[in-house]
Tab-separated table of C-alpha atoms in Angstrom:
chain	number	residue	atom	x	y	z
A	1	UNK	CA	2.962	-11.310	23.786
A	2	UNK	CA	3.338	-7.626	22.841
A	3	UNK	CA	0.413	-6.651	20.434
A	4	UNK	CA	-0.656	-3.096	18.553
A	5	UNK	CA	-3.907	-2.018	20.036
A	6	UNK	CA	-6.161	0.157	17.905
A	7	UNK	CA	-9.098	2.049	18.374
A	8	UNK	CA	-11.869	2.099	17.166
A	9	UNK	CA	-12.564	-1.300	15.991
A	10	UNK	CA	-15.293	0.384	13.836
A	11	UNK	CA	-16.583	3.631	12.823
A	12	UNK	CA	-19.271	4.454	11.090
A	13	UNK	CA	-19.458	8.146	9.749
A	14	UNK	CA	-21.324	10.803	7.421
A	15	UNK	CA	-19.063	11.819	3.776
A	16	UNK	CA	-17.262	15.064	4.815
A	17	UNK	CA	-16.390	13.953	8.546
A	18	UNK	CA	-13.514	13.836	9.959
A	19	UNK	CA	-12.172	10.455	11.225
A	20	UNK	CA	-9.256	10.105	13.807
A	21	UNK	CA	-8.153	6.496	14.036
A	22	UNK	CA	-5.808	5.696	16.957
A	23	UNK	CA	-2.764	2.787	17.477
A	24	UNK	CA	-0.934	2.092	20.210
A	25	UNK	CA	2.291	0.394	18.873
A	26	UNK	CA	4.676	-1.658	20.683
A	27	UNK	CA	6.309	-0.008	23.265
A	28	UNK	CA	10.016	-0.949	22.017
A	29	UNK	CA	9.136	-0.738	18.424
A	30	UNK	CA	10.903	2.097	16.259
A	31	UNK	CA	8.884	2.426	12.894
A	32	UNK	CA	5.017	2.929	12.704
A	33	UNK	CA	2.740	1.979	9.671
A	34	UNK	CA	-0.909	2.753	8.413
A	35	UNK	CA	-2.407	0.564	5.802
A	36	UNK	CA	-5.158	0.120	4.364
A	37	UNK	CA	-7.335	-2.966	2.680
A	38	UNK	CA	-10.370	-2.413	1.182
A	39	UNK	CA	-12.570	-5.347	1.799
A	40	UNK	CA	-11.602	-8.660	-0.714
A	41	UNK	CA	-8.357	-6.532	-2.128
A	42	UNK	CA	-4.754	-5.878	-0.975
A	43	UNK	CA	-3.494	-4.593	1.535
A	44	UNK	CA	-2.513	-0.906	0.600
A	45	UNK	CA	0.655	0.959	1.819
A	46	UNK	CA	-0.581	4.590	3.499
A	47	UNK	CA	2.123	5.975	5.231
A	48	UNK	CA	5.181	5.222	7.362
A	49	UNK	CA	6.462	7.461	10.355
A	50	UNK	CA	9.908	7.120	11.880
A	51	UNK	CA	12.130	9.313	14.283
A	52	UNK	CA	8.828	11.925	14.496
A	53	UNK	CA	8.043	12.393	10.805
A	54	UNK	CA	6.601	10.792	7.940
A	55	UNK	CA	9.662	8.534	6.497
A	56	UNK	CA	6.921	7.077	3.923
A	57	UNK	CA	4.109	7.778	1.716
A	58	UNK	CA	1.842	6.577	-0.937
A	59	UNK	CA	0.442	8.037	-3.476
A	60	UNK	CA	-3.129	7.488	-1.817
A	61	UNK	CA	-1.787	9.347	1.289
A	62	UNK	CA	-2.818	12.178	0.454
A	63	UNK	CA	-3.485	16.102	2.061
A	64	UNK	CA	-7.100	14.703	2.861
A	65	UNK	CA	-4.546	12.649	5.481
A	66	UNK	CA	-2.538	13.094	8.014
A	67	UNK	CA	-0.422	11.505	11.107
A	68	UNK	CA	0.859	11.989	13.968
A	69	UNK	CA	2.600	10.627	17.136
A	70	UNK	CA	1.190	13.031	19.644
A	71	UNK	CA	3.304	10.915	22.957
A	72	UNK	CA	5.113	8.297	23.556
A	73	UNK	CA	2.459	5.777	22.800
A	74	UNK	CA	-0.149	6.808	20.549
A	75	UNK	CA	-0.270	7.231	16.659
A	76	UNK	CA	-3.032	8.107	15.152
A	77	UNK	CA	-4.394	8.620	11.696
A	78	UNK	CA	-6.780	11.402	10.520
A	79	UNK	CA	-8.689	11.701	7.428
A	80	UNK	CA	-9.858	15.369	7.221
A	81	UNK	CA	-13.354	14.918	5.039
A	82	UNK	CA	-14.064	11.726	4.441
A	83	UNK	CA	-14.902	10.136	0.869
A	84	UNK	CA	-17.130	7.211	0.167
A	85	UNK	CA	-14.256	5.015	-1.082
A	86	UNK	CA	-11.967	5.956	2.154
A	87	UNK	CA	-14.566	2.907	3.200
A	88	UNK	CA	-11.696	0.479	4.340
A	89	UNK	CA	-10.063	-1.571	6.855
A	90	UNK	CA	-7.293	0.454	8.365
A	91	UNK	CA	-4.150	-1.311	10.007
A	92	UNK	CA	-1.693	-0.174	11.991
A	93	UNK	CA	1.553	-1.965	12.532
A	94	UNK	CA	5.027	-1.567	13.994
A	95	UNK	CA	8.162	-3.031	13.524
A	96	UNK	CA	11.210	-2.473	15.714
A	97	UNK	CA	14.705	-1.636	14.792
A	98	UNK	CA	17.794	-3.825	13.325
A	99	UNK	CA	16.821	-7.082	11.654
A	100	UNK	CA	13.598	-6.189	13.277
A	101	UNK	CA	12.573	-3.691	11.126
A	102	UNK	CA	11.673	-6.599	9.009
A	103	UNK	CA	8.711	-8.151	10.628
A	104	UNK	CA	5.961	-6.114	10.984
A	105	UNK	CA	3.232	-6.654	13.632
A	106	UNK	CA	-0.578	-5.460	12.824
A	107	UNK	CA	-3.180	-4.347	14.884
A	108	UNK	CA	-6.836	-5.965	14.239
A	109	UNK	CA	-8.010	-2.973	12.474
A	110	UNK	CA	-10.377	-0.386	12.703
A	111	UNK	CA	-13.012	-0.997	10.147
A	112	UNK	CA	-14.101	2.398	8.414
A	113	UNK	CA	-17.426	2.924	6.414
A	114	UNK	CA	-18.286	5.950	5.184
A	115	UNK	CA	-22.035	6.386	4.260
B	1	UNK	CA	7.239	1.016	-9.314
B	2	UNK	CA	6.886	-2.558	-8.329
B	3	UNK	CA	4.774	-5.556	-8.682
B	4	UNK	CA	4.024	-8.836	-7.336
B	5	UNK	CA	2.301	-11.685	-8.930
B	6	UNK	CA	0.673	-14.561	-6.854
B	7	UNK	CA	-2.204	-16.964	-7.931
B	8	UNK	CA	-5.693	-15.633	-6.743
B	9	UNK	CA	-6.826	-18.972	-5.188
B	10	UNK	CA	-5.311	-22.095	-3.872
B	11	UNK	CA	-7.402	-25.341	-3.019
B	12	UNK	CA	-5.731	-28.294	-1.072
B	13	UNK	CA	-7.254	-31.185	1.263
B	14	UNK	CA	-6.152	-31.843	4.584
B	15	UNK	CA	-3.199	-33.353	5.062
B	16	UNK	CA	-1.733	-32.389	1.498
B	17	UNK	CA	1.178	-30.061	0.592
B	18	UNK	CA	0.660	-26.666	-1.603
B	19	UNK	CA	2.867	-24.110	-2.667
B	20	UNK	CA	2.213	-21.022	-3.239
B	21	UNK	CA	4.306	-18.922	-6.109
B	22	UNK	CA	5.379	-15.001	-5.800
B	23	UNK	CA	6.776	-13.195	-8.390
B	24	UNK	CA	7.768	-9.433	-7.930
B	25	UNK	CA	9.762	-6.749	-10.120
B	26	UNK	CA	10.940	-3.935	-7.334
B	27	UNK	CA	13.742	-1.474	-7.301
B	28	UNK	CA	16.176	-1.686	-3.923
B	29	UNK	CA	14.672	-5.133	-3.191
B	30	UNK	CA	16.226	-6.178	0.064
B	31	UNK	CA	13.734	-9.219	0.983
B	32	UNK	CA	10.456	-11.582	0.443
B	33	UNK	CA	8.067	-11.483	3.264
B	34	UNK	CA	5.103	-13.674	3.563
B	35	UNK	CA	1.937	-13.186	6.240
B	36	UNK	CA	-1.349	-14.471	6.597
B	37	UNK	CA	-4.684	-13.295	7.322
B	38	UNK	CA	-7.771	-15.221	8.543
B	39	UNK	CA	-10.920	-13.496	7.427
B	40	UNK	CA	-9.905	-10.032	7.155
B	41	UNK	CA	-8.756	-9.448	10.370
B	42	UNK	CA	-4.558	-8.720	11.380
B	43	UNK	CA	-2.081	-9.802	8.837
B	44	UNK	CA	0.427	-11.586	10.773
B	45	UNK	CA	4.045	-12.289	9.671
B	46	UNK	CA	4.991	-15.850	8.511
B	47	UNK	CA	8.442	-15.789	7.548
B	48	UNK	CA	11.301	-13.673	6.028
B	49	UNK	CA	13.640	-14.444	3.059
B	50	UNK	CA	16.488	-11.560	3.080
B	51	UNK	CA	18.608	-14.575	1.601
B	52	UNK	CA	18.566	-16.920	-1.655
B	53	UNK	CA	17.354	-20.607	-0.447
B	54	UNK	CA	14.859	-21.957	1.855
B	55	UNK	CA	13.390	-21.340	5.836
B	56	UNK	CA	11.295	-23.685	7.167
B	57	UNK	CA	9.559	-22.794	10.404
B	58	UNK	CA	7.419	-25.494	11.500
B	59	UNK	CA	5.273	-26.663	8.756
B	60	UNK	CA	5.381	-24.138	6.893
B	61	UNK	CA	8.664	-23.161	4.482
B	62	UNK	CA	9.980	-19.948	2.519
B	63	UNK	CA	11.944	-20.293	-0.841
B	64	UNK	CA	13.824	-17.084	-2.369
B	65	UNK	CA	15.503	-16.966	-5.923
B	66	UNK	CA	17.000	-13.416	-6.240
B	67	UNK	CA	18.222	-14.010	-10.156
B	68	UNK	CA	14.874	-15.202	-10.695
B	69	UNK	CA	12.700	-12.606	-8.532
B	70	UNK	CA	10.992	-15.648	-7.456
B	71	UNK	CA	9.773	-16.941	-4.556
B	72	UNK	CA	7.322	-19.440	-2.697
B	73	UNK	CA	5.401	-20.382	0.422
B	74	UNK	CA	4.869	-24.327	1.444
B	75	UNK	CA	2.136	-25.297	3.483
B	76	UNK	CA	3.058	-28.852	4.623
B	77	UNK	CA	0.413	-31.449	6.287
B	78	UNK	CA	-2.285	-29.349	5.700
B	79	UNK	CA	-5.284	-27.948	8.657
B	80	UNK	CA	-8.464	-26.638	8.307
B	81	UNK	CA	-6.950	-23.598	10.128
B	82	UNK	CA	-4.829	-23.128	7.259
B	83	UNK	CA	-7.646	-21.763	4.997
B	84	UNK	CA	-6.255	-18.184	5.352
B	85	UNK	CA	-5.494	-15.250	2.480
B	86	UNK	CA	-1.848	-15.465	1.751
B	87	UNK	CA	0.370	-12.311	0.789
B	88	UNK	CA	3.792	-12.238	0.013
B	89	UNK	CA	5.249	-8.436	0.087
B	90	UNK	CA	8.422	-7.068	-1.047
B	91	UNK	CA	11.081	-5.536	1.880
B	92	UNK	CA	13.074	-2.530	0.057
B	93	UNK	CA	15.814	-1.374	1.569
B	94	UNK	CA	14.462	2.041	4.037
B	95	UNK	CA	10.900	1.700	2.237
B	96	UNK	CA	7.727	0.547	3.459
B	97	UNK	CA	6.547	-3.422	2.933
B	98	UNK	CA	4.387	-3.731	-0.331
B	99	UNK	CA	2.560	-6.557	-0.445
B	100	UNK	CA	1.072	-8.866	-3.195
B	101	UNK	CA	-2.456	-9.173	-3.763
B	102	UNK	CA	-3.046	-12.244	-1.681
B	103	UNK	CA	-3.670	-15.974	-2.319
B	104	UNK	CA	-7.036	-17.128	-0.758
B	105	UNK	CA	-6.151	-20.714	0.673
B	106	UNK	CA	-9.033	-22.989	0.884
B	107	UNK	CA	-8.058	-26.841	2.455
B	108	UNK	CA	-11.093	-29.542	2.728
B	109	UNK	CA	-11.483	-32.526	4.656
């Protein structure tokens, strides 16, 4: 079965750093998510990227972050200078097109603590 | 904005039936989703309501109300793999999924 792949599963960084997180979506799929669940809460809405650009974002997405799709197969998240509360689980998912575009599949995570 | 309202924990034996309520107030609401997530790891995708009434996949069921902004998950003939968070999420129409805060299912022999 076709499954988002993301890298790394865990990172462990210095405040100020800069973090690149990286997804591989499904090949076929058209729309490309980052979320974001800090541990025991919700799972947060970051960003979503369609057609090549940000189609998305939320209020928490915000100049410290940024995306891109830099081929065919990998999207990837940077946070520019980390903060202590950017501590988080982050997701990636895809979802393809048509009726599609309603079922999103997730990647395990990459698990983000900030120290 | 918008908001969903689900119950914070759910406890149920094994073998029993439990629902689990959603409520949401959304602009451009186009569907209910519902996924599930063992233990923090990937959420994955249960079942979509884009329609009023109910989809049952398996053991497990989806309910939508549109008038009411109402909907619910059923768990039927409960497992211990069923202990699981539980997060219904709002599809708007050409926005991102928003999801609910989660339900923490907890089933007991």
């Amino acid at each position: 079965e076709p499954e988002v792949t993301q890298t790394p599963s865990h990172q462990v960084t210095q405040m100020g750093q800069e973090v690149i997180l990286r997804c591989v979506p499904i090949s076929n799929h058209l729309y490309f998510y980052w979320y974001r669940q800090i541990l025991g809460q919700k799972v947060e809405f970051l960003v979503s990227f369609y057609n090549n650009e940000i189609s998305e974002k939320s209020e928490i997405f915000d100049d410290q972050f940024s995306v891109e799709r830099p081929d065919g197969s990998n999207f990837t998240l940077k946070i520019r200078s980390t903060k202590l509360e950017d501590s988080a689980m982050y997701f990636c998912a895809s979802s393809g097109g048509g009726s599609g575009a309603n079922v999103l599949t997730f990647g395990a995570g990459s698990r983000l603590t900030v120290l | 904005g918008q908001s969903l309202e689900q119950p914070s924990e759910v406890t149920a034996v094994e073998g029993a039936i439990v629902q689990i309520n959603c409520t949401y107030q959304t602009s451009g609401f186009y569907g209910l989703s519902w996924y599930q997530q063992h233990d923090g790891g990937a959420p994955t995708f249960l079942s979509y309501n884009g329609l009023d009434g109910l989809e049952e996949t398996g053991r497990f069921s989806s309910f939508l109300s549109r008038s009411d902004s109402y909907g619910y998950l059923l768990l039927q003939e409960l497992q211990m793999k069923d202990s699981a968070s539980y997060f219904c999420a709002v599809n708007r129409a050409g926005t991102a999924l928003i999801f609910g805060k989660g339900t923490t299912l907890s089933v007991s022999s």
